[in-house]
Amino acid sequence: MATKQAHTKLNLAVFVTVLTAFVFVFLFVYIGISTRKYTYEDSKIIAKEISRKAATETEIYLSSALMITRSMEQKLKFIRRGKLGREAVIDVLKTSLVRNPNFLSAWTIWEPNAFDGKDSYYKNDTSLYDANGSMSIGFFYYQNKLILEQPPL
């Protein structure tokens, strides 16, 4: 009789072990599939939010740059109308670049004699103007130094 009881206990133990393994496998598969589904949905929501945030930051950044550029345009028109001289233009470019660390460069290019009609007067000043004396200058930072660049015409 002891053998039958041990055999029954052994069968019961094997049955419980197999049932427990089946339950664990079922739960593992069910939870894995459910989690994967929810993770995918959560990932889409997070990606949309990150994209919206990046789009908003980019819009603010570009709008700010556009507003600063429009402000510079108005300053340069005022300088031109007031006949304040080319030094004032150079000062505006340098100041805008120094005040806005996100800017890569600040530059202006004018048609020949369009700014003040004095290009011939500045022909010999090759440090700031091209060979014709035209006002086409730009400034940018290189190794924390403000560098002058003359765009090729």
mmCIF file with all atom_site columns, C-alpha atoms in Angstrom:
data_model
loop_
_atom_site.group_PDB
_atom_site.id
_atom_site.type_symbol
_atom_site.label_atom_id
_atom_site.label_alt_id
_atom_site.label_comp_id
_atom_site.label_asym_id
_atom_site.label_entity_id
_atom_site.label_seq_id
_atom_site.pdbx_PDB_ins_code
_atom_site.Cartn_x
_atom_site.Cartn_y
_atom_site.Cartn_z
_atom_site.occupancy
_atom_site.B_iso_or_equiv
_atom_site.pdbx_formal_charge
_atom_site.auth_seq_id
_atom_site.auth_comp_id
_atom_site.auth_asym_id
_atom_site.auth_atom_id
_atom_site.pdbx_PDB_model_num
ATOM 1   C CA . MET A 1 1   ? 0.000  0.000   0.000   1.00 0.00 ? 1   MET A CA 1
ATOM 2   C CA . ALA A 1 2   ? 2.857  2.256   0.723   1.00 0.00 ? 2   ALA A CA 1
ATOM 3   C CA . THR A 1 3   ? 3.955  1.858   -2.831  1.00 0.00 ? 3   THR A CA 1
ATOM 4   C CA . LYS A 1 4   ? 0.582  2.859   -4.197  1.00 0.00 ? 4   LYS A CA 1
ATOM 5   C CA . GLN A 1 5   ? 0.493  5.924   -1.971  1.00 0.00 ? 5   GLN A CA 1
ATOM 6   C CA . ALA A 1 6   ? 4.050  6.900   -3.002  1.00 0.00 ? 6   ALA A CA 1
ATOM 7   C CA . HIS A 1 7   ? 3.117  6.319   -6.633  1.00 0.00 ? 7   HIS A CA 1
ATOM 8   C CA . THR A 1 8   ? 0.025  8.528   -6.228  1.00 0.00 ? 8   THR A CA 1
ATOM 9   C CA . LYS A 1 9   ? 2.078  11.234  -4.540  1.00 0.00 ? 9   LYS A CA 1
ATOM 10  C CA . LEU A 1 10  ? 4.631  10.996  -7.323  1.00 0.00 ? 10  LEU A CA 1
ATOM 11  C CA . ASN A 1 11  ? 1.909  11.256  -9.995  1.00 0.00 ? 11  ASN A CA 1
ATOM 12  C CA . LEU A 1 12  ? 0.368  14.185  -8.145  1.00 0.00 ? 12  LEU A CA 1
ATOM 13  C CA . ALA A 1 13  ? 3.768  15.901  -7.889  1.00 0.00 ? 13  ALA A CA 1
ATOM 14  C CA . VAL A 1 14  ? 4.457  15.401  -11.599 1.00 0.00 ? 14  VAL A CA 1
ATOM 15  C CA . PHE A 1 15  ? 0.946  16.645  -12.459 1.00 0.00 ? 15  PHE A CA 1
ATOM 16  C CA . VAL A 1 16  ? 1.361  19.743  -10.268 1.00 0.00 ? 16  VAL A CA 1
ATOM 17  C CA . THR A 1 17  ? 4.805  20.386  -11.749 1.00 0.00 ? 17  THR A CA 1
ATOM 18  C CA . VAL A 1 18  ? 3.512  20.088  -15.313 1.00 0.00 ? 18  VAL A CA 1
ATOM 19  C CA . LEU A 1 19  ? 0.470  22.249  -14.482 1.00 0.00 ? 19  LEU A CA 1
ATOM 20  C CA . THR A 1 20  ? 2.676  24.858  -12.841 1.00 0.00 ? 20  THR A CA 1
ATOM 21  C CA . ALA A 1 21  ? 5.036  24.839  -15.820 1.00 0.00 ? 21  ALA A CA 1
ATOM 22  C CA . PHE A 1 22  ? 2.084  25.185  -18.186 1.00 0.00 ? 22  PHE A CA 1
ATOM 23  C CA . VAL A 1 23  ? 0.679  28.097  -16.142 1.00 0.00 ? 23  VAL A CA 1
ATOM 24  C CA . PHE A 1 24  ? 4.089  29.824  -16.117 1.00 0.00 ? 24  PHE A CA 1
ATOM 25  C CA . VAL A 1 25  ? 4.530  29.340  -19.870 1.00 0.00 ? 25  VAL A CA 1
ATOM 26  C CA . PHE A 1 26  ? 0.998  30.609  -20.499 1.00 0.00 ? 26  PHE A CA 1
ATOM 27  C CA . LEU A 1 27  ? 1.536  33.652  -18.275 1.00 0.00 ? 27  LEU A CA 1
ATOM 28  C CA . PHE A 1 28  ? 4.930  34.311  -19.842 1.00 0.00 ? 28  PHE A CA 1
ATOM 29  C CA . VAL A 1 29  ? 3.487  34.233  -23.375 1.00 0.00 ? 29  VAL A CA 1
ATOM 30  C CA . TYR A 1 30  ? 0.338  36.173  -22.431 1.00 0.00 ? 30  TYR A CA 1
ATOM 31  C CA . ILE A 1 31  ? 2.217  38.873  -20.504 1.00 0.00 ? 31  ILE A CA 1
ATOM 32  C CA . GLY A 1 32  ? 4.878  39.064  -23.211 1.00 0.00 ? 32  GLY A CA 1
ATOM 33  C CA . ILE A 1 33  ? 2.314  39.594  -25.963 1.00 0.00 ? 33  ILE A CA 1
ATOM 34  C CA . SER A 1 34  ? 0.299  42.069  -23.891 1.00 0.00 ? 34  SER A CA 1
ATOM 35  C CA . THR A 1 35  ? 3.380  43.997  -22.856 1.00 0.00 ? 35  THR A CA 1
ATOM 36  C CA . ARG A 1 36  ? 4.652  44.074  -26.403 1.00 0.00 ? 36  ARG A CA 1
ATOM 37  C CA . LYS A 1 37  ? 1.336  45.451  -27.635 1.00 0.00 ? 37  LYS A CA 1
ATOM 38  C CA . TYR A 1 38  ? 1.208  48.131  -24.934 1.00 0.00 ? 38  TYR A CA 1
ATOM 39  C CA . THR A 1 39  ? 4.890  48.937  -25.337 1.00 0.00 ? 39  THR A CA 1
ATOM 40  C CA . TYR A 1 40  ? 4.374  49.489  -29.051 1.00 0.00 ? 40  TYR A CA 1
ATOM 41  C CA . GLU A 1 41  ? 1.430  51.822  -28.400 1.00 0.00 ? 41  GLU A CA 1
ATOM 42  C CA . ASP A 1 42  ? 3.339  53.666  -25.675 1.00 0.00 ? 42  ASP A CA 1
ATOM 43  C CA . SER A 1 43  ? 6.337  54.012  -27.977 1.00 0.00 ? 43  SER A CA 1
ATOM 44  C CA . LYS A 1 44  ? 4.166  55.589  -30.658 1.00 0.00 ? 44  LYS A CA 1
ATOM 45  C CA . ILE A 1 45  ? 2.717  58.057  -28.157 1.00 0.00 ? 45  ILE A CA 1
ATOM 46  C CA . ILE A 1 46  ? 6.163  58.939  -26.791 1.00 0.00 ? 46  ILE A CA 1
ATOM 47  C CA . ALA A 1 47  ? 7.559  59.353  -30.320 1.00 0.00 ? 47  ALA A CA 1
ATOM 48  C CA . LYS A 1 48  ? 4.698  61.717  -31.217 1.00 0.00 ? 48  LYS A CA 1
ATOM 49  C CA . GLU A 1 49  ? 5.298  63.804  -28.104 1.00 0.00 ? 49  GLU A CA 1
ATOM 50  C CA . ILE A 1 50  ? 9.034  63.993  -28.725 1.00 0.00 ? 50  ILE A CA 1
ATOM 51  C CA . SER A 1 51  ? 8.369  64.999  -32.345 1.00 0.00 ? 51  SER A CA 1
ATOM 52  C CA . ARG A 1 52  ? 5.935  67.712  -31.267 1.00 0.00 ? 52  ARG A CA 1
ATOM 53  C CA . LYS A 1 53  ? 8.421  69.052  -28.740 1.00 0.00 ? 53  LYS A CA 1
ATOM 54  C CA . ALA A 1 54  ? 11.247 69.047  -31.296 1.00 0.00 ? 54  ALA A CA 1
ATOM 55  C CA . ALA A 1 55  ? 9.007  70.753  -33.866 1.00 0.00 ? 55  ALA A CA 1
ATOM 56  C CA . THR A 1 56  ? 8.004  73.428  -31.369 1.00 0.00 ? 56  THR A CA 1
ATOM 57  C CA . GLU A 1 57  ? 11.602 74.076  -30.325 1.00 0.00 ? 57  GLU A CA 1
ATOM 58  C CA . THR A 1 58  ? 12.708 74.237  -33.949 1.00 0.00 ? 58  THR A CA 1
ATOM 59  C CA . GLU A 1 59  ? 9.877  76.622  -34.803 1.00 0.00 ? 59  GLU A CA 1
ATOM 60  C CA . ILE A 1 60  ? 10.789 78.881  -31.890 1.00 0.00 ? 60  ILE A CA 1
ATOM 61  C CA . TYR A 1 61  ? 14.473 78.766  -32.846 1.00 0.00 ? 61  TYR A CA 1
ATOM 62  C CA . LEU A 1 62  ? 13.810 79.586  -36.510 1.00 0.00 ? 62  LEU A CA 1
ATOM 63  C CA . SER A 1 63  ? 11.214 82.244  -35.679 1.00 0.00 ? 63  SER A CA 1
ATOM 64  C CA . SER A 1 64  ? 13.670 83.882  -33.314 1.00 0.00 ? 64  SER A CA 1
ATOM 65  C CA . ALA A 1 65  ? 16.377 83.868  -35.979 1.00 0.00 ? 65  ALA A CA 1
ATOM 66  C CA . LEU A 1 66  ? 13.937 85.283  -38.517 1.00 0.00 ? 66  LEU A CA 1
ATOM 67  C CA . MET A 1 67  ? 12.867 88.078  -36.163 1.00 0.00 ? 67  MET A CA 1
ATOM 68  C CA . ILE A 1 68  ? 16.488 88.967  -35.395 1.00 0.00 ? 68  ILE A CA 1
ATOM 69  C CA . THR A 1 69  ? 17.267 88.973  -39.112 1.00 0.00 ? 69  THR A CA 1
ATOM 70  C CA . ARG A 1 70  ? 14.319 91.263  -39.820 1.00 0.00 ? 70  ARG A CA 1
ATOM 71  C CA . SER A 1 71  ? 15.475 93.538  -37.018 1.00 0.00 ? 71  SER A CA 1
ATOM 72  C CA . MET A 1 72  ? 18.967 93.633  -38.537 1.00 0.00 ? 72  MET A CA 1
ATOM 73  C CA . GLU A 1 73  ? 17.449 94.430  -41.919 1.00 0.00 ? 73  GLU A CA 1
ATOM 74  C CA . GLN A 1 74  ? 15.576 97.384  -40.433 1.00 0.00 ? 74  GLN A CA 1
ATOM 75  C CA . LYS A 1 75  ? 18.709 98.609  -38.656 1.00 0.00 ? 75  LYS A CA 1
ATOM 76  C CA . LEU A 1 76  ? 20.709 98.423  -41.875 1.00 0.00 ? 76  LEU A CA 1
ATOM 77  C CA . LYS A 1 77  ? 18.007 100.286 -43.808 1.00 0.00 ? 77  LYS A CA 1
ATOM 78  C CA . PHE A 1 78  ? 18.004 102.959 -41.117 1.00 0.00 ? 78  PHE A CA 1
ATOM 79  C CA . ILE A 1 79  ? 21.800 103.177 -41.294 1.00 0.00 ? 79  ILE A CA 1
ATOM 80  C CA . ARG A 1 80  ? 21.651 103.506 -45.076 1.00 0.00 ? 80  ARG A CA 1
ATOM 81  C CA . ARG A 1 81  ? 18.935 106.181 -45.026 1.00 0.00 ? 81  ARG A CA 1
ATOM 82  C CA . GLY A 1 82  ? 20.698 108.075 -42.247 1.00 0.00 ? 82  GLY A CA 1
ATOM 83  C CA . LYS A 1 83  ? 23.976 107.918 -44.137 1.00 0.00 ? 83  LYS A CA 1
ATOM 84  C CA . LEU A 1 84  ? 25.719 106.707 -40.978 1.00 0.00 ? 84  LEU A CA 1
ATOM 85  C CA . GLY A 1 85  ? 28.431 104.902 -42.907 1.00 0.00 ? 85  GLY A CA 1
ATOM 86  C CA . ARG A 1 86  ? 29.796 101.473 -43.426 1.00 0.00 ? 86  ARG A CA 1
ATOM 87  C CA . GLU A 1 87  ? 31.335 101.299 -39.966 1.00 0.00 ? 87  GLU A CA 1
ATOM 88  C CA . ALA A 1 88  ? 27.831 101.251 -38.498 1.00 0.00 ? 88  ALA A CA 1
ATOM 89  C CA . VAL A 1 89  ? 26.974 98.248  -40.678 1.00 0.00 ? 89  VAL A CA 1
ATOM 90  C CA . ILE A 1 90  ? 30.086 96.427  -39.509 1.00 0.00 ? 90  ILE A CA 1
ATOM 91  C CA . ASP A 1 91  ? 29.155 97.217  -35.921 1.00 0.00 ? 91  ASP A CA 1
ATOM 92  C CA . VAL A 1 92  ? 25.612 95.853  -36.400 1.00 0.00 ? 92  VAL A CA 1
ATOM 93  C CA . LEU A 1 93  ? 26.960 92.601  -37.856 1.00 0.00 ? 93  LEU A CA 1
ATOM 94  C CA . LYS A 1 94  ? 29.496 92.118  -35.076 1.00 0.00 ? 94  LYS A CA 1
ATOM 95  C CA . THR A 1 95  ? 27.011 93.001  -32.344 1.00 0.00 ? 95  THR A CA 1
ATOM 96  C CA . SER A 1 96  ? 24.326 90.666  -33.672 1.00 0.00 ? 96  SER A CA 1
ATOM 97  C CA . LEU A 1 97  ? 26.796 87.805  -33.806 1.00 0.00 ? 97  LEU A CA 1
ATOM 98  C CA . VAL A 1 98  ? 28.121 88.449  -30.298 1.00 0.00 ? 98  VAL A CA 1
ATOM 99  C CA . ARG A 1 99  ? 24.637 88.805  -28.778 1.00 0.00 ? 99  ARG A CA 1
ATOM 100 C CA . ASN A 1 100 ? 23.289 85.643  -30.399 1.00 0.00 ? 100 ASN A CA 1
ATOM 101 C CA . PRO A 1 101 ? 25.616 82.731  -29.623 1.00 0.00 ? 101 PRO A CA 1
ATOM 102 C CA . ASN A 1 102 ? 23.483 80.329  -31.683 1.00 0.00 ? 102 ASN A CA 1
ATOM 103 C CA . PHE A 1 103 ? 24.284 82.207  -34.889 1.00 0.00 ? 103 PHE A CA 1
ATOM 104 C CA . LEU A 1 104 ? 26.945 80.708  -37.097 1.00 0.00 ? 104 LEU A CA 1
ATOM 105 C CA . SER A 1 105 ? 27.639 83.938  -38.930 1.00 0.00 ? 105 SER A CA 1
ATOM 106 C CA . ALA A 1 106 ? 26.316 87.379  -39.767 1.00 0.00 ? 106 ALA A CA 1
ATOM 107 C CA . TRP A 1 107 ? 26.876 88.830  -43.214 1.00 0.00 ? 107 TRP A CA 1
ATOM 108 C CA . THR A 1 108 ? 25.628 91.293  -45.779 1.00 0.00 ? 108 THR A CA 1
ATOM 109 C CA . ILE A 1 109 ? 26.133 91.628  -49.511 1.00 0.00 ? 109 ILE A CA 1
ATOM 110 C CA . TRP A 1 110 ? 25.154 94.750  -51.429 1.00 0.00 ? 110 TRP A CA 1
ATOM 111 C CA . GLU A 1 111 ? 25.069 95.362  -55.143 1.00 0.00 ? 111 GLU A CA 1
ATOM 112 C CA . PRO A 1 112 ? 27.920 97.590  -56.374 1.00 0.00 ? 112 PRO A CA 1
ATOM 113 C CA . ASN A 1 113 ? 27.387 101.194 -55.222 1.00 0.00 ? 113 ASN A CA 1
ATOM 114 C CA . ALA A 1 114 ? 23.972 100.290 -53.787 1.00 0.00 ? 114 ALA A CA 1
ATOM 115 C CA . PHE A 1 115 ? 24.757 101.121 -50.169 1.00 0.00 ? 115 PHE A CA 1
ATOM 116 C CA . ASP A 1 116 ? 26.270 104.599 -50.363 1.00 0.00 ? 116 ASP A CA 1
ATOM 117 C CA . GLY A 1 117 ? 27.603 104.974 -53.896 1.00 0.00 ? 117 GLY A CA 1
ATOM 118 C CA . LYS A 1 118 ? 31.170 105.212 -52.569 1.00 0.00 ? 118 LYS A CA 1
ATOM 119 C CA . ASP A 1 119 ? 32.592 101.865 -53.636 1.00 0.00 ? 119 ASP A CA 1
ATOM 120 C CA . SER A 1 120 ? 35.450 103.554 -55.514 1.00 0.00 ? 120 SER A CA 1
ATOM 121 C CA . TYR A 1 121 ? 36.484 105.288 -52.278 1.00 0.00 ? 121 TYR A CA 1
ATOM 122 C CA . TYR A 1 122 ? 36.867 101.911 -50.528 1.00 0.00 ? 122 TYR A CA 1
ATOM 123 C CA . LYS A 1 123 ? 38.664 100.137 -53.399 1.00 0.00 ? 123 LYS A CA 1
ATOM 124 C CA . ASN A 1 124 ? 42.020 100.298 -51.645 1.00 0.00 ? 124 ASN A CA 1
ATOM 125 C CA . ASP A 1 125 ? 40.677 99.021  -48.301 1.00 0.00 ? 125 ASP A CA 1
ATOM 126 C CA . THR A 1 126 ? 41.027 95.290  -48.972 1.00 0.00 ? 126 THR A CA 1
ATOM 127 C CA . SER A 1 127 ? 40.858 94.449  -45.270 1.00 0.00 ? 127 SER A CA 1
ATOM 128 C CA . LEU A 1 128 ? 37.072 94.929  -45.194 1.00 0.00 ? 128 LEU A CA 1
ATOM 129 C CA . TYR A 1 129 ? 35.935 95.165  -48.813 1.00 0.00 ? 129 TYR A CA 1
ATOM 130 C CA . ASP A 1 130 ? 36.487 93.345  -52.068 1.00 0.00 ? 130 ASP A CA 1
ATOM 131 C CA . ALA A 1 131 ? 38.723 94.597  -54.902 1.00 0.00 ? 131 ALA A CA 1
ATOM 132 C CA . ASN A 1 132 ? 35.923 96.797  -56.258 1.00 0.00 ? 132 ASN A CA 1
ATOM 133 C CA . GLY A 1 133 ? 35.191 98.354  -52.865 1.00 0.00 ? 133 GLY A CA 1
ATOM 134 C CA . SER A 1 134 ? 31.786 96.636  -52.700 1.00 0.00 ? 134 SER A CA 1
ATOM 135 C CA . MET A 1 135 ? 30.184 96.048  -49.387 1.00 0.00 ? 135 MET A CA 1
ATOM 136 C CA . SER A 1 136 ? 30.112 92.279  -49.048 1.00 0.00 ? 136 SER A CA 1
ATOM 137 C CA . ILE A 1 137 ? 31.346 91.216  -45.643 1.00 0.00 ? 137 ILE A CA 1
ATOM 138 C CA . GLY A 1 138 ? 30.582 88.572  -43.104 1.00 0.00 ? 138 GLY A CA 1
ATOM 139 C CA . PHE A 1 139 ? 31.696 87.600  -39.646 1.00 0.00 ? 139 PHE A CA 1
ATOM 140 C CA . PHE A 1 140 ? 31.821 84.192  -38.015 1.00 0.00 ? 140 PHE A CA 1
ATOM 141 C CA . TYR A 1 141 ? 33.356 82.540  -34.981 1.00 0.00 ? 141 TYR A CA 1
ATOM 142 C CA . TYR A 1 142 ? 36.329 80.250  -35.347 1.00 0.00 ? 142 TYR A CA 1
ATOM 143 C CA . GLN A 1 143 ? 38.054 78.912  -32.233 1.00 0.00 ? 143 GLN A CA 1
ATOM 144 C CA . ASN A 1 144 ? 36.336 81.590  -30.109 1.00 0.00 ? 144 ASN A CA 1
ATOM 145 C CA . LYS A 1 145 ? 37.640 84.396  -32.328 1.00 0.00 ? 145 LYS A CA 1
ATOM 146 C CA . LEU A 1 146 ? 35.521 86.697  -34.445 1.00 0.00 ? 146 LEU A CA 1
ATOM 147 C CA . ILE A 1 147 ? 36.783 86.317  -38.016 1.00 0.00 ? 147 ILE A CA 1
ATOM 148 C CA . LEU A 1 148 ? 36.050 88.544  -41.008 1.00 0.00 ? 148 LEU A CA 1
ATOM 149 C CA . GLU A 1 149 ? 35.172 86.830  -44.269 1.00 0.00 ? 149 GLU A CA 1
ATOM 150 C CA . GLN A 1 150 ? 34.687 88.354  -47.681 1.00 0.00 ? 150 GLN A CA 1
ATOM 151 C CA . PRO A 1 151 ? 32.267 86.230  -49.682 1.00 0.00 ? 151 PRO A CA 1
ATOM 152 C CA . PRO A 1 152 ? 33.432 85.582  -53.229 1.00 0.00 ? 152 PRO A CA 1
ATOM 153 C CA . LEU A 1 153 ? 31.544 87.583  -55.816 1.00 0.00 ? 153 LEU A CA 1
#
